[in-house]
Amino acid sequence: MPTSESGTPVHILGAGPVGLATAAALRERGISAVVLERTDTVGSSWRNHYDRLRLHTARTHSSLPGLPLPRAYGRWVARDDVVRYLEQYAAHHRIEVATGVEVHRLDRADDEEGAEAPEGARWVLHANGGRRLTAPAVVVATGYNHTPYLPSWPGRDDFTGELLHASRYRSPAPFAGRDVLVVGAGNTGTEIAADLTEGGAGRVRLAVRTPPHILRRSTLGWPSQRSAILCRRLPVRLVDRMAAQLTKLSVPDLTSYGLPRPEAGLYTRARQGAIPVLDAGLVDAVRQGKVEPVAAVESFDDGKVLLADGDTVTPEVVIAATGYRRGLEDLVGHLGVLDPRGLPRAHGRRTHPAAPALYFTGFSNPLSGNLRELSLDARRIAKTLAQATL
């Protein structure tokens, strides 16, 4: 059934996993939806990840609503198989995807001047090419990793070596034999550092500001994700203690190699947004001296990089695994729905009082796994919209 008397569909921004999952969940409830994608294909961000990437979450906990990931993809699904699955998913659920449409601003229909919105339209979407679209409800699913963030280090622009964001890294081949400094000890930075050593880089350093918690992707066949799911509602201090014991039993202490265990507990830091590193080769690379942890980057001076502990290094290449921004300010910043970090104040099935029928999903980074949580969110949003009068 349509979502308004005019038959105008719910508009979903972004044809990644979260946007597709939400469209499928809506369709299951008889609600028409169209997914607007700024690129020319679904899953564009996944297509641009580095070659060796695999899901850190188990296949059995990573399927989207209504279509299991094929067993043939293995337990830890490779990047290319994720892309293949997203293509299959869109086709299986007959999701309407409009590619090449980039929405740059959302406005309440009631606030529009000089243009009358169709009956039932609550939102006006301003898109490229001067397009003006209307919708009874909008789901923003543009992704947690939307806009690459590169810190404005002093002297950065005058660095005589090669500086690139991790979003541009694909494989170690271009860096064979070269001296590389990877900045950032999250999952991306640590995996790229391990990849570089396996691909023949001449020297690999890893600049670390705050030592991460490191976990095995699985221990004795038990995925770390499954533990995170079971512990989600337990007290933070209890989970911190349990995680500390598990880490001591399963992960070697790397303090003598320059990578000490964090002082704050795992769940405490996760609640602050610091997700633990799931080991994809870093531990062995550090113990074998192939990856050298160093202090955080403070500034650049021609071909030199000055570190927080006063040391200076002269890498040929700096790869900044320094994260992303959500990129929501231009889209919805004027609506008062973002917090000081640029994240939605209301997430999932909840909406902000100032923006009814405007939903945000996929803007968290939970321990229990992004794909699992966004799938749950998709169903919750669909249920809420099915119960709403649009």
PDB file of N, CA and C in Angstrom, residues 12-110:
ATOM      1  N   ILE A  12      14.568   7.209   0.858  1.00  0.00           N
ATOM      2  CA  ILE A  12      15.717   6.752   1.647  1.00  0.00           C
ATOM      3  C   ILE A  12      16.980   7.269   0.969  1.00  0.00           C
ATOM      4  N   LEU A  13      17.845   7.906   1.737  1.00  0.00           N
ATOM      5  CA  LEU A  13      19.075   8.459   1.179  1.00  0.00           C
ATOM      6  C   LEU A  13      20.227   7.508   1.433  1.00  0.00           C
ATOM      7  N   GLY A  14      20.753   6.919   0.367  1.00  0.00           N
ATOM      8  CA  GLY A  14      21.904   6.029   0.488  1.00  0.00           C
ATOM      9  C   GLY A  14      21.579   4.590   0.176  1.00  0.00           C
ATOM     10  N   ALA A  15      22.277   4.013  -0.818  1.00  0.00           N
ATOM     11  CA  ALA A  15      22.039   2.632  -1.237  1.00  0.00           C
ATOM     12  C   ALA A  15      23.141   1.705  -0.752  1.00  0.00           C
ATOM     13  N   GLY A  16      23.570   1.928   0.487  1.00  0.00           N
ATOM     14  CA  GLY A  16      24.452   0.976   1.145  1.00  0.00           C
ATOM     15  C   GLY A  16      23.617  -0.056   1.875  1.00  0.00           C
ATOM     16  N   PRO A  17      24.252  -0.878   2.727  1.00  0.00           N
ATOM     17  CA  PRO A  17      23.497  -1.911   3.437  1.00  0.00           C
ATOM     18  C   PRO A  17      22.320  -1.376   4.232  1.00  0.00           C
ATOM     19  N   VAL A  18      22.509  -0.258   4.924  1.00  0.00           N
ATOM     20  CA  VAL A  18      21.437   0.243   5.783  1.00  0.00           C
ATOM     21  C   VAL A  18      20.265   0.771   4.967  1.00  0.00           C
ATOM     22  N   GLY A  19      20.538   1.471   3.872  1.00  0.00           N
ATOM     23  CA  GLY A  19      19.449   1.968   3.038  1.00  0.00           C
ATOM     24  C   GLY A  19      18.675   0.856   2.373  1.00  0.00           C
ATOM     25  N   LEU A  20      19.389  -0.149   1.877  1.00  0.00           N
ATOM     26  CA  LEU A  20      18.735  -1.277   1.224  1.00  0.00           C
ATOM     27  C   LEU A  20      17.924  -2.087   2.233  1.00  0.00           C
ATOM     28  N   ALA A  21      18.482  -2.300   3.438  1.00  0.00           N
ATOM     29  CA  ALA A  21      17.774  -3.054   4.469  1.00  0.00           C
ATOM     30  C   ALA A  21      16.483  -2.355   4.861  1.00  0.00           C
ATOM     31  N   THR A  22      16.527  -1.043   4.971  1.00  0.00           N
ATOM     32  CA  THR A  22      15.330  -0.292   5.342  1.00  0.00           C
ATOM     33  C   THR A  22      14.283  -0.364   4.238  1.00  0.00           C
ATOM     34  N   ALA A  23      14.709  -0.258   2.993  1.00  0.00           N
ATOM     35  CA  ALA A  23      13.767  -0.355   1.872  1.00  0.00           C
ATOM     36  C   ALA A  23      13.103  -1.725   1.842  1.00  0.00           C
ATOM     37  N   ALA A  24      13.875  -2.782   2.093  1.00  0.00           N
ATOM     38  CA  ALA A  24      13.318  -4.133   2.084  1.00  0.00           C
ATOM     39  C   ALA A  24      12.338  -4.323   3.230  1.00  0.00           C
ATOM     40  N   ALA A  25      12.680  -3.791   4.417  1.00  0.00           N
ATOM     41  CA  ALA A  25      11.786  -3.921   5.561  1.00  0.00           C
ATOM     42  C   ALA A  25      10.486  -3.163   5.335  1.00  0.00           C
ATOM     43  N   LEU A  26      10.559  -2.010   4.692  1.00  0.00           N
ATOM     44  CA  LEU A  26       9.352  -1.252   4.360  1.00  0.00           C
ATOM     45  C   LEU A  26       8.491  -2.011   3.352  1.00  0.00           C
ATOM     46  N   ARG A  27       9.137  -2.567   2.342  1.00  0.00           N
ATOM     47  CA  ARG A  27       8.398  -3.313   1.316  1.00  0.00           C
ATOM     48  C   ARG A  27       7.674  -4.504   1.939  1.00  0.00           C
ATOM     49  N   GLU A  28       8.330  -5.148   2.911  1.00  0.00           N
ATOM     50  CA  GLU A  28       7.723  -6.294   3.568  1.00  0.00           C
ATOM     51  C   GLU A  28       6.409  -5.904   4.258  1.00  0.00           C
ATOM     52  N   ARG A  29       6.323  -4.649   4.682  1.00  0.00           N
ATOM     53  CA  ARG A  29       5.108  -4.165   5.340  1.00  0.00           C
ATOM     54  C   ARG A  29       4.169  -3.449   4.381  1.00  0.00           C
ATOM     55  N   GLY A  30       4.453  -3.550   3.095  1.00  0.00           N
ATOM     56  CA  GLY A  30       3.576  -2.953   2.100  1.00  0.00           C
ATOM     57  C   GLY A  30       3.755  -1.464   1.916  1.00  0.00           C
ATOM     58  N   ILE A  31       4.882  -0.937   2.355  1.00  0.00           N
ATOM     59  CA  ILE A  31       5.137   0.502   2.245  1.00  0.00           C
ATOM     60  C   ILE A  31       6.092   0.751   1.081  1.00  0.00           C
ATOM     61  N   SER A  32       5.685   1.582   0.155  1.00  0.00           N
ATOM     62  CA  SER A  32       6.540   1.852  -0.999  1.00  0.00           C
ATOM     63  C   SER A  32       7.680   2.783  -0.607  1.00  0.00           C
ATOM     64  N   ALA A  33       8.832   2.561  -1.185  1.00  0.00           N
ATOM     65  CA  ALA A  33      10.019   3.359  -0.884  1.00  0.00           C
ATOM     66  C   ALA A  33      10.895   3.453  -2.112  1.00  0.00           C
ATOM     67  N   VAL A  34      11.621   4.553  -2.210  1.00  0.00           N
ATOM     68  CA  VAL A  34      12.625   4.712  -3.259  1.00  0.00           C
ATOM     69  C   VAL A  34      13.931   5.092  -2.588  1.00  0.00           C
ATOM     70  N   VAL A  35      15.014   4.460  -3.024  1.00  0.00           N
ATOM     71  CA  VAL A  35      16.338   4.736  -2.484  1.00  0.00           C
ATOM     72  C   VAL A  35      17.070   5.667  -3.438  1.00  0.00           C
ATOM     73  N   LEU A  36      17.537   6.793  -2.926  1.00  0.00           N
ATOM     74  CA  LEU A  36      18.283   7.758  -3.723  1.00  0.00           C
ATOM     75  C   LEU A  36      19.765   7.588  -3.447  1.00  0.00           C
ATOM     76  N   GLU A  37      20.531   7.324  -4.493  1.00  0.00           N
ATOM     77  CA  GLU A  37      21.962   7.043  -4.350  1.00  0.00           C
ATOM     78  C   GLU A  37      22.749   8.024  -5.213  1.00  0.00           C
ATOM     79  N   ARG A  38      23.725   8.690  -4.615  1.00  0.00           N
ATOM     80  CA  ARG A  38      24.464   9.732  -5.337  1.00  0.00           C
ATOM     81  C   ARG A  38      25.411   9.167  -6.383  1.00  0.00           C
ATOM     82  N   THR A  39      25.871   7.909  -6.214  1.00  0.00           N
ATOM     83  CA  THR A  39      26.755   7.305  -7.205  1.00  0.00           C
ATOM     84  C   THR A  39      25.930   6.522  -8.219  1.00  0.00           C
ATOM     85  N   ASP A  40      26.604   5.717  -9.027  1.00  0.00           N
ATOM     86  CA  ASP A  40      25.892   5.012 -10.089  1.00  0.00           C
ATOM     87  C   ASP A  40      25.602   3.556  -9.760  1.00  0.00           C
ATOM     88  N   THR A  41      25.760   3.166  -8.469  1.00  0.00           N
ATOM     89  CA  THR A  41      25.551   1.768  -8.130  1.00  0.00           C
ATOM     90  C   THR A  41      25.270   1.613  -6.644  1.00  0.00           C
ATOM     91  N   VAL A  42      24.766   0.459  -6.253  1.00  0.00           N
ATOM     92  CA  VAL A  42      24.550   0.187  -4.832  1.00  0.00           C
ATOM     93  C   VAL A  42      25.880  -0.204  -4.191  1.00  0.00           C
ATOM     94  N   GLY A  43      25.979   0.013  -2.881  1.00  0.00           N
ATOM     95  CA  GLY A  43      27.173  -0.406  -2.142  1.00  0.00           C
ATOM     96  C   GLY A  43      28.446   0.280  -2.560  1.00  0.00           C
ATOM     97  N   SER A  44      28.366   1.540  -2.936  1.00  0.00           N
ATOM     98  CA  SER A  44      29.558   2.203  -3.476  1.00  0.00           C
ATOM     99  C   SER A  44      30.690   2.299  -2.463  1.00  0.00           C
ATOM    100  N   SER A  45      30.368   2.540  -1.185  1.00  0.00           N
ATOM    101  CA  SER A  45      31.448   2.652  -0.200  1.00  0.00           C
ATOM    102  C   SER A  45      32.181   1.329  -0.036  1.00  0.00           C
ATOM    103  N   TRP A  46      31.454   0.210  -0.118  1.00  0.00           N
ATOM    104  CA  TRP A  46      32.096  -1.099  -0.012  1.00  0.00           C
ATOM    105  C   TRP A  46      32.997  -1.364  -1.202  1.00  0.00           C
ATOM    106  N   ARG A  47      32.626  -0.909  -2.344  1.00  0.00           N
ATOM    107  CA  ARG A  47      33.457  -1.112  -3.541  1.00  0.00           C
ATOM    108  C   ARG A  47      34.793  -0.383  -3.416  1.00  0.00           C
ATOM    109  N   ASN A  48      34.825   0.661  -2.606  1.00  0.00           N
ATOM    110  CA  ASN A  48      36.030   1.476  -2.494  1.00  0.00           C
ATOM    111  C   ASN A  48      36.911   1.116  -1.307  1.00  0.00           C
ATOM    112  N   HIS A  49      36.548   0.097  -0.547  1.00  0.00           N
ATOM    113  CA  HIS A  49      37.395  -0.340   0.559  1.00  0.00           C
ATOM    114  C   HIS A  49      38.630  -1.080   0.028  1.00  0.00           C
ATOM    115  N   TYR A  50      39.637  -1.228   0.891  1.00  0.00           N
ATOM    116  CA  TYR A  50      40.879  -1.890   0.487  1.00  0.00           C
ATOM    117  C   TYR A  50      40.620  -3.369   0.190  1.00  0.00           C
ATOM    118  N   ASP A  51      41.478  -3.918  -0.646  1.00  0.00           N
ATOM    119  CA  ASP A  51      41.238  -5.230  -1.248  1.00  0.00           C
ATOM    120  C   ASP A  51      41.106  -6.360  -0.231  1.00  0.00           C
ATOM    121  N   ARG A  52      41.900  -6.349   0.835  1.00  0.00           N
ATOM    122  CA  ARG A  52      41.940  -7.494   1.741  1.00  0.00           C
ATOM    123  C   ARG A  52      40.813  -7.485   2.775  1.00  0.00           C
ATOM    124  N   LEU A  53      40.003  -6.455   2.768  1.00  0.00           N
ATOM    125  CA  LEU A  53      38.995  -6.302   3.819  1.00  0.00           C
ATOM    126  C   LEU A  53      38.023  -7.476   3.866  1.00  0.00           C
ATOM    127  N   ARG A  54      37.784  -7.961   5.059  1.00  0.00           N
ATOM    128  CA  ARG A  54      36.734  -8.939   5.332  1.00  0.00           C
ATOM    129  C   ARG A  54      35.903  -8.430   6.504  1.00  0.00           C
ATOM    130  N   LEU A  55      34.657  -8.856   6.549  1.00  0.00           N
ATOM    131  CA  LEU A  55      33.830  -8.514   7.700  1.00  0.00           C
ATOM    132  C   LEU A  55      34.480  -9.053   8.973  1.00  0.00           C
ATOM    133  N   HIS A  56      34.471  -8.247  10.017  1.00  0.00           N
ATOM    134  CA  HIS A  56      34.923  -8.722  11.316  1.00  0.00           C
ATOM    135  C   HIS A  56      33.778  -9.384  12.075  1.00  0.00           C
ATOM    136  N   THR A  57      32.584  -9.266  11.548  1.00  0.00           N
ATOM    137  CA  THR A  57      31.419  -9.907  12.138  1.00  0.00           C
ATOM    138  C   THR A  57      31.115 -11.197  11.380  1.00  0.00           C
ATOM    139  N   ALA A  58      30.649 -12.199  12.106  1.00  0.00           N
ATOM    140  CA  ALA A  58      30.412 -13.503  11.489  1.00  0.00           C
ATOM    141  C   ALA A  58      29.271 -13.437  10.477  1.00  0.00           C
ATOM    142  N   ARG A  59      29.377 -14.241   9.443  1.00  0.00           N
ATOM    143  CA  ARG A  59      28.349 -14.266   8.395  1.00  0.00           C
ATOM    144  C   ARG A  59      26.953 -14.481   8.976  1.00  0.00           C
ATOM    145  N   THR A  60      26.836 -15.355   9.959  1.00  0.00           N
ATOM    146  CA  THR A  60      25.523 -15.681  10.516  1.00  0.00           C
ATOM    147  C   THR A  60      24.873 -14.503  11.238  1.00  0.00           C
ATOM    148  N   HIS A  61      25.674 -13.487  11.603  1.00  0.00           N
ATOM    149  CA  HIS A  61      25.141 -12.303  12.278  1.00  0.00           C
ATOM    150  C   HIS A  61      25.202 -11.067  11.386  1.00  0.00           C
ATOM    151  N   SER A  62      25.411 -11.256  10.097  1.00  0.00           N
ATOM    152  CA  SER A  62      25.643 -10.109   9.221  1.00  0.00           C
ATOM    153  C   SER A  62      24.681 -10.009   8.055  1.00  0.00           C
ATOM    154  N   SER A  63      23.722 -10.914   7.963  1.00  0.00           N
ATOM    155  CA  SER A  63      22.753 -10.859   6.863  1.00  0.00           C
ATOM    156  C   SER A  63      21.765  -9.723   7.072  1.00  0.00           C
ATOM    157  N   LEU A  64      21.273  -9.177   5.971  1.00  0.00           N
ATOM    158  CA  LEU A  64      20.234  -8.156   6.017  1.00  0.00           C
ATOM    159  C   LEU A  64      18.860  -8.831   6.006  1.00  0.00           C
ATOM    160  N   PRO A  65      17.812  -8.115   6.387  1.00  0.00           N
ATOM    161  CA  PRO A  65      16.481  -8.731   6.486  1.00  0.00           C
ATOM    162  C   PRO A  65      16.013  -9.368   5.183  1.00  0.00           C
ATOM    163  N   GLY A  66      15.596 -10.616   5.270  1.00  0.00           N
ATOM    164  CA  GLY A  66      14.938 -11.259   4.138  1.00  0.00           C
ATOM    165  C   GLY A  66      15.832 -11.983   3.164  1.00  0.00           C
ATOM    166  N   LEU A  67      17.143 -12.021   3.395  1.00  0.00           N
ATOM    167  CA  LEU A  67      18.033 -12.748   2.478  1.00  0.00           C
ATOM    168  C   LEU A  67      19.335 -13.092   3.191  1.00  0.00           C
ATOM    169  N   PRO A  68      19.565 -14.363   3.527  1.00  0.00           N
ATOM    170  CA  PRO A  68      20.806 -14.741   4.217  1.00  0.00           C
ATOM    171  C   PRO A  68      22.022 -14.593   3.306  1.00  0.00           C
ATOM    172  N   LEU A  69      23.139 -14.257   3.916  1.00  0.00           N
ATOM    173  CA  LEU A  69      24.401 -14.304   3.185  1.00  0.00           C
ATOM    174  C   LEU A  69      24.694 -15.757   2.822  1.00  0.00           C
ATOM    175  N   PRO A  70      25.105 -16.038   1.590  1.00  0.00           N
ATOM    176  CA  PRO A  70      25.358 -17.419   1.176  1.00  0.00           C
ATOM    177  C   PRO A  70      26.461 -18.091   2.005  1.00  0.00           C
ATOM    178  N   ARG A  71      26.271 -19.344   2.349  1.00  0.00           N
ATOM    179  CA  ARG A  71      27.274 -20.099   3.095  1.00  0.00           C
ATOM    180  C   ARG A  71      28.592 -20.173   2.338  1.00  0.00           C
ATOM    181  N   ALA A  72      28.501 -20.139   1.015  1.00  0.00           N
ATOM    182  CA  ALA A  72      29.708 -20.235   0.190  1.00  0.00           C
ATOM    183  C   ALA A  72      30.664 -19.070   0.425  1.00  0.00           C
ATOM    184  N   TYR A  73      30.189 -17.980   1.012  1.00  0.00           N
ATOM    185  CA  TYR A  73      31.043 -16.819   1.266  1.00  0.00           C
ATOM    186  C   TYR A  73      31.958 -17.026   2.473  1.00  0.00           C
ATOM    187  N   GLY A  74      31.746 -18.106   3.222  1.00  0.00           N
ATOM    188  CA  GLY A  74      32.602 -18.379   4.366  1.00  0.00           C
ATOM    189  C   GLY A  74      32.175 -17.621   5.606  1.00  0.00           C
ATOM    190  N   ARG A  75      32.922 -17.861   6.680  1.00  0.00           N
ATOM    191  CA  ARG A  75      32.549 -17.271   7.964  1.00  0.00           C
ATOM    192  C   ARG A  75      32.803 -15.775   8.017  1.00  0.00           C
ATOM    193  N   TRP A  76      33.930 -15.344   7.436  1.00  0.00           N
ATOM    194  CA  TRP A  76      34.295 -13.930   7.431  1.00  0.00           C
ATOM    195  C   TRP A  76      34.232 -13.457   5.974  1.00  0.00           C
ATOM    196  N   VAL A  77      33.203 -12.738   5.647  1.00  0.00           N
ATOM    197  CA  VAL A  77      32.880 -12.453   4.251  1.00  0.00           C
ATOM    198  C   VAL A  77      33.808 -11.392   3.672  1.00  0.00           C
ATOM    199  N   ALA A  78      34.340 -11.667   2.482  1.00  0.00           N
ATOM    200  CA  ALA A  78      35.264 -10.755   1.819  1.00  0.00           C
ATOM    201  C   ALA A  78      34.525  -9.568   1.213  1.00  0.00           C
ATOM    202  N   ARG A  79      35.268  -8.494   1.004  1.00  0.00           N
ATOM    203  CA  ARG A  79      34.689  -7.259   0.457  1.00  0.00           C
ATOM    204  C   ARG A  79      33.923  -7.499  -0.835  1.00  0.00           C
ATOM    205  N   ASP A  80      34.517  -8.206  -1.790  1.00  0.00           N
ATOM    206  CA  ASP A  80      33.857  -8.407  -3.081  1.00  0.00           C
ATOM    207  C   ASP A  80      32.574  -9.215  -2.937  1.00  0.00           C
ATOM    208  N   ASP A  81      32.550 -10.122  -1.964  1.00  0.00           N
ATOM    209  CA  ASP A  81      31.333 -10.898  -1.736  1.00  0.00           C
ATOM    210  C   ASP A  81      30.251 -10.049  -1.078  1.00  0.00           C
ATOM    211  N   VAL A  82      30.651  -9.092  -0.240  1.00  0.00           N
ATOM    212  CA  VAL A  82      29.668  -8.165   0.324  1.00  0.00           C
ATOM    213  C   VAL A  82      29.024  -7.359  -0.794  1.00  0.00           C
ATOM    214  N   VAL A  83      29.834  -6.866  -1.722  1.00  0.00           N
ATOM    215  CA  VAL A  83      29.297  -6.104  -2.852  1.00  0.00           C
ATOM    216  C   VAL A  83      28.351  -6.965  -3.679  1.00  0.00           C
ATOM    217  N   ARG A  84      28.764  -8.194  -3.944  1.00  0.00           N
ATOM    218  CA  ARG A  84      27.912  -9.115  -4.718  1.00  0.00           C
ATOM    219  C   ARG A  84      26.586  -9.355  -4.003  1.00  0.00           C
ATOM    220  N   TYR A  85      26.659  -9.506  -2.697  1.00  0.00           N
ATOM    221  CA  TYR A  85      25.453  -9.737  -1.899  1.00  0.00           C
ATOM    222  C   TYR A  85      24.517  -8.526  -1.954  1.00  0.00           C
ATOM    223  N   LEU A  86      25.050  -7.316  -1.867  1.00  0.00           N
ATOM    224  CA  LEU A  86      24.214  -6.121  -1.919  1.00  0.00           C
ATOM    225  C   LEU A  86      23.503  -6.004  -3.264  1.00  0.00           C
ATOM    226  N   GLU A  87      24.199  -6.357  -4.333  1.00  0.00           N
ATOM    227  CA  GLU A  87      23.556  -6.358  -5.656  1.00  0.00           C
ATOM    228  C   GLU A  87      22.426  -7.382  -5.700  1.00  0.00           C
ATOM    229  N   GLN A  88      22.699  -8.574  -5.170  1.00  0.00           N
ATOM    230  CA  GLN A  88      21.679  -9.626  -5.129  1.00  0.00           C
ATOM    231  C   GLN A  88      20.503  -9.200  -4.258  1.00  0.00           C
ATOM    232  N   TYR A  89      20.812  -8.530  -3.173  1.00  0.00           N
ATOM    233  CA  TYR A  89      19.781  -8.113  -2.224  1.00  0.00           C
ATOM    234  C   TYR A  89      18.807  -7.123  -2.867  1.00  0.00           C
ATOM    235  N   ALA A  90      19.363  -6.132  -3.549  1.00  0.00           N
ATOM    236  CA  ALA A  90      18.512  -5.137  -4.203  1.00  0.00           C
ATOM    237  C   ALA A  90      17.611  -5.787  -5.250  1.00  0.00           C
ATOM    238  N   ALA A  91      18.164  -6.740  -5.996  1.00  0.00           N
ATOM    239  CA  ALA A  91      17.381  -7.420  -7.022  1.00  0.00           C
ATOM    240  C   ALA A  91      16.337  -8.348  -6.399  1.00  0.00           C
ATOM    241  N   HIS A  92      16.730  -9.070  -5.368  1.00  0.00           N
ATOM    242  CA  HIS A  92      15.829 -10.029  -4.718  1.00  0.00           C
ATOM    243  C   HIS A  92      14.587  -9.337  -4.162  1.00  0.00           C
ATOM    244  N   HIS A  93      14.782  -8.182  -3.550  1.00  0.00           N
ATOM    245  CA  HIS A  93      13.656  -7.469  -2.939  1.00  0.00           C
ATOM    246  C   HIS A  93      13.012  -6.456  -3.894  1.00  0.00           C
ATOM    247  N   ARG A  94      13.507  -6.433  -5.124  1.00  0.00           N
ATOM    248  CA  ARG A  94      12.976  -5.503  -6.133  1.00  0.00           C
ATOM    249  C   ARG A  94      12.923  -4.068  -5.588  1.00  0.00           C
ATOM    250  N   ILE A  95      14.037  -3.663  -5.042  1.00  0.00           N
ATOM    251  CA  ILE A  95      14.138  -2.324  -4.466  1.00  0.00           C
ATOM    252  C   ILE A  95      14.330  -1.298  -5.573  1.00  0.00           C
ATOM    253  N   GLU A  96      13.560  -0.244  -5.511  1.00  0.00           N
ATOM    254  CA  GLU A  96      13.695   0.838  -6.490  1.00  0.00           C
ATOM    255  C   GLU A  96      14.844   1.746  -6.063  1.00  0.00           C
ATOM    256  N   VAL A  97      15.894   1.769  -6.862  1.00  0.00           N
ATOM    257  CA  VAL A  97      17.063   2.589  -6.565  1.00  0.00           C
ATOM    258  C   VAL A  97      17.246   3.600  -7.686  1.00  0.00           C
ATOM    259  N   ALA A  98      17.240   4.877  -7.322  1.00  0.00           N
ATOM    260  CA  ALA A  98      17.486   5.946  -8.290  1.00  0.00           C
ATOM    261  C   ALA A  98      18.928   6.402  -8.118  1.00  0.00           C
ATOM    262  N   THR A  99      19.791   6.021  -9.051  1.00  0.00           N
ATOM    263  CA  THR A  99      21.207   6.368  -8.954  1.00  0.00           C
ATOM    264  C   THR A  99      21.471   7.746  -9.550  1.00  0.00           C
ATOM    265  N   GLY A 100      22.604   8.309  -9.163  1.00  0.00           N
ATOM    266  CA  GLY A 100      22.981   9.628  -9.674  1.00  0.00           C
ATOM    267  C   GLY A 100      22.178  10.759  -9.078  1.00  0.00           C
ATOM    268  N   VAL A 101      21.503  10.496  -7.960  1.00  0.00           N
ATOM    269  CA  VAL A 101      20.695  11.534  -7.306  1.00  0.00           C
ATOM    270  C   VAL A 101      21.332  11.860  -5.960  1.00  0.00           C
ATOM    271  N   GLU A 102      21.851  13.048  -5.819  1.00  0.00           N
ATOM    272  CA  GLU A 102      22.469  13.483  -4.572  1.00  0.00           C
ATOM    273  C   GLU A 102      21.622  14.568  -3.930  1.00  0.00           C
ATOM    274  N   VAL A 103      21.093  14.263  -2.766  1.00  0.00           N
ATOM    275  CA  VAL A 103      20.279  15.231  -2.029  1.00  0.00           C
ATOM    276  C   VAL A 103      21.216  16.060  -1.156  1.00  0.00           C
ATOM    277  N   HIS A 104      21.161  17.380  -1.314  1.00  0.00           N
ATOM    278  CA  HIS A 104      22.102  18.224  -0.575  1.00  0.00           C
ATOM    279  C   HIS A 104      21.438  19.025   0.542  1.00  0.00           C
ATOM    280  N   ARG A 105      20.081  18.996   0.590  1.00  0.00           N
ATOM    281  CA  ARG A 105      19.403  19.721   1.667  1.00  0.00           C
ATOM    282  C   ARG A 105      17.988  19.172   1.841  1.00  0.00           C
ATOM    283  N   LEU A 106      17.585  19.065   3.114  1.00  0.00           N
ATOM    284  CA  LEU A 106      16.217  18.690   3.448  1.00  0.00           C
ATOM    285  C   LEU A 106      15.541  19.868   4.137  1.00  0.00           C
ATOM    286  N   ASP A 107      14.292  20.117   3.746  1.00  0.00           N
ATOM    287  CA  ASP A 107      13.504  21.161   4.400  1.00  0.00           C
ATOM    288  C   ASP A 107      12.124  20.627   4.731  1.00  0.00           C
ATOM    289  N   ARG A 108      11.549  21.132   5.814  1.00  0.00           N
ATOM    290  CA  ARG A 108      10.166  20.788   6.117  1.00  0.00           C
ATOM    291  C   ARG A 108       9.269  21.390   5.043  1.00  0.00           C
ATOM    292  N   ALA A 109       8.308  20.637   4.618  1.00  0.00           N
ATOM    293  CA  ALA A 109       7.412  21.127   3.567  1.00  0.00           C
ATOM    294  C   ALA A 109       6.690  22.389   4.010  1.00  0.00           C
ATOM    295  N   ASP A 110       6.365  22.478   5.289  1.00  0.00           N
ATOM    296  CA  ASP A 110       5.649  23.650   5.798  1.00  0.00           C
ATOM    297  C   ASP A 110       6.498  24.913   5.774  1.00  0.00           C
TER     298      ASP A 110
END
